[in-house]
Coordinates of N, CA and C in Angstrom, one line a residue:
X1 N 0.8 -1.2 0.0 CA 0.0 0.0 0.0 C 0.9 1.2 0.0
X2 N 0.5 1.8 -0.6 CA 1.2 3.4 -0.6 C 0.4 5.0 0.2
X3 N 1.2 5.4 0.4 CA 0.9 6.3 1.5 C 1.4 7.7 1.0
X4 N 0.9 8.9 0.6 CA 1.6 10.3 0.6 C 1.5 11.0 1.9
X5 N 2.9 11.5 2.3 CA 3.4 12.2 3.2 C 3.3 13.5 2.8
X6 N 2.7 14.8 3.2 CA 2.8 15.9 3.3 C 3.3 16.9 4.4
X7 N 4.6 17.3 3.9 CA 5.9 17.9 4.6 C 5.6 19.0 4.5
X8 N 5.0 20.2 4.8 CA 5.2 21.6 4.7 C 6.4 22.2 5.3
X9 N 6.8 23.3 4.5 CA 8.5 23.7 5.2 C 8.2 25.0 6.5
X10 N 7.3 25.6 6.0 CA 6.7 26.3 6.9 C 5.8 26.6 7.9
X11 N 6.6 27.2 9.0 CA 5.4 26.8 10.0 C 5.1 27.8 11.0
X12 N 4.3 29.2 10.8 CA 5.1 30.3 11.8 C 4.6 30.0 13.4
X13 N 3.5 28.8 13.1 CA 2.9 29.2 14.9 C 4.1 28.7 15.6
X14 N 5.1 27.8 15.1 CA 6.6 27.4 16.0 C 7.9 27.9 15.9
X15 N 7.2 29.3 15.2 CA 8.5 30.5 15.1 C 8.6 30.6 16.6
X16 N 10.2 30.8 17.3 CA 11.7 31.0 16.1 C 12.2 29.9 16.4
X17 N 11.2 28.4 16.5 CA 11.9 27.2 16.5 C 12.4 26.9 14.8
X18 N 11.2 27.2 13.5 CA 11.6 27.5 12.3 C 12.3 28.3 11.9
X19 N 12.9 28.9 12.3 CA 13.5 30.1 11.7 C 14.9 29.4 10.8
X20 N 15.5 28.3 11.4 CA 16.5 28.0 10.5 C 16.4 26.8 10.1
X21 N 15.5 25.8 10.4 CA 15.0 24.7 10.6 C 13.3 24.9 9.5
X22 N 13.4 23.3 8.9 CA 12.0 23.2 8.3 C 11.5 22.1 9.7
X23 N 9.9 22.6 9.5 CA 9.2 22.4 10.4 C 9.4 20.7 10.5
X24 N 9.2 19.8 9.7 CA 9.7 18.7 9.5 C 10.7 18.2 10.5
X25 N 11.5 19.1 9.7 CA 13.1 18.4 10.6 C 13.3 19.2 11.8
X26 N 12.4 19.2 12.8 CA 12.8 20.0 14.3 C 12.7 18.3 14.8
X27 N 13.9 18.3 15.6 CA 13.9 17.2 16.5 C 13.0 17.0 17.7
X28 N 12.5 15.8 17.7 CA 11.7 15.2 18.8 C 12.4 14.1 19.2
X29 N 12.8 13.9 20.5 CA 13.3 12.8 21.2 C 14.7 12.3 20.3
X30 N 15.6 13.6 19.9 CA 16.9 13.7 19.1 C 16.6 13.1 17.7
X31 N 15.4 13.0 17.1 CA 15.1 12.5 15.7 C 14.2 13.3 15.3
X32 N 14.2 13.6 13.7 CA 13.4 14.7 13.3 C 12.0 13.9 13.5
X33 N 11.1 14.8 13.5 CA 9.6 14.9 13.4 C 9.2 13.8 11.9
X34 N 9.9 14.0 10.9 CA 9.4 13.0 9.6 C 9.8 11.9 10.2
X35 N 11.4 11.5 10.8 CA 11.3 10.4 10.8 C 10.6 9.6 11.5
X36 N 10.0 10.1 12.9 CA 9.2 9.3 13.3 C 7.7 8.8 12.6
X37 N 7.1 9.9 11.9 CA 6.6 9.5 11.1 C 6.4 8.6 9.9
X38 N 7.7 8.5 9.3 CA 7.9 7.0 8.6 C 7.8 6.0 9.0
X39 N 8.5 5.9 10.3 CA 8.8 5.2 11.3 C 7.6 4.1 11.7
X40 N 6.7 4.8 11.7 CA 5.3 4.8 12.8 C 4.6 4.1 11.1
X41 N 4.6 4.8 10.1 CA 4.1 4.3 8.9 C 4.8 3.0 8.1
X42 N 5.6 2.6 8.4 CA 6.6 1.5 7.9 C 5.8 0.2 9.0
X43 N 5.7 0.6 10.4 CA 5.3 -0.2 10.8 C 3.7 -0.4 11.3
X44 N 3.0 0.2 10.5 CA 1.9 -0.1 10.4 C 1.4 -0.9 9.1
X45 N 2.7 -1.6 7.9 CA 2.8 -1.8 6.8 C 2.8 -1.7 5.4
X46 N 3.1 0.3 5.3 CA 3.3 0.7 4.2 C 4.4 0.0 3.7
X47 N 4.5 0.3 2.3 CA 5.8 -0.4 1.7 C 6.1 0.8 0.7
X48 N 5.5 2.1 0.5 CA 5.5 2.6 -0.9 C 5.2 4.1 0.2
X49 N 6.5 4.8 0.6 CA 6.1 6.2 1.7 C 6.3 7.3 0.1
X50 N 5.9 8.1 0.0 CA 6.1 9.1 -0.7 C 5.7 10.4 0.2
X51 N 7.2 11.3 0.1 CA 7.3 12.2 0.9 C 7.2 13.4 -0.1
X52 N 6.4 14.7 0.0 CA 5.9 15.8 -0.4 C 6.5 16.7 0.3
X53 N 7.1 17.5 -0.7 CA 8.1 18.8 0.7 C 7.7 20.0 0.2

């Protein structure tokens, strides 16, 4: 099954966590925010992630 991921780069309600950072890639628990997201979707049994940035 395939799955689309929508990454928006901007994000001002977490300004001035974004300010040099895409909203995406702000770390949670020392790993960005997508990856857990894949993460979480790989093991629910996607096989096909398609990421939108």
């Amino acid at each position: 099954m395939r799955v689309l991921l929508i990454a928006t780069g901007e994000n001002h309600a977490l300004a001035p966590l974004t300010n040099s950072i895409p909203s995406p890639m702000l770390p949670v628990i020392n790993r960005p925010v997508m990856e857990h997201n894949i993460e979480l979707l790989a093991r629910q049994g996607f096989k096909d992630i398609l990421v939108s940035l």
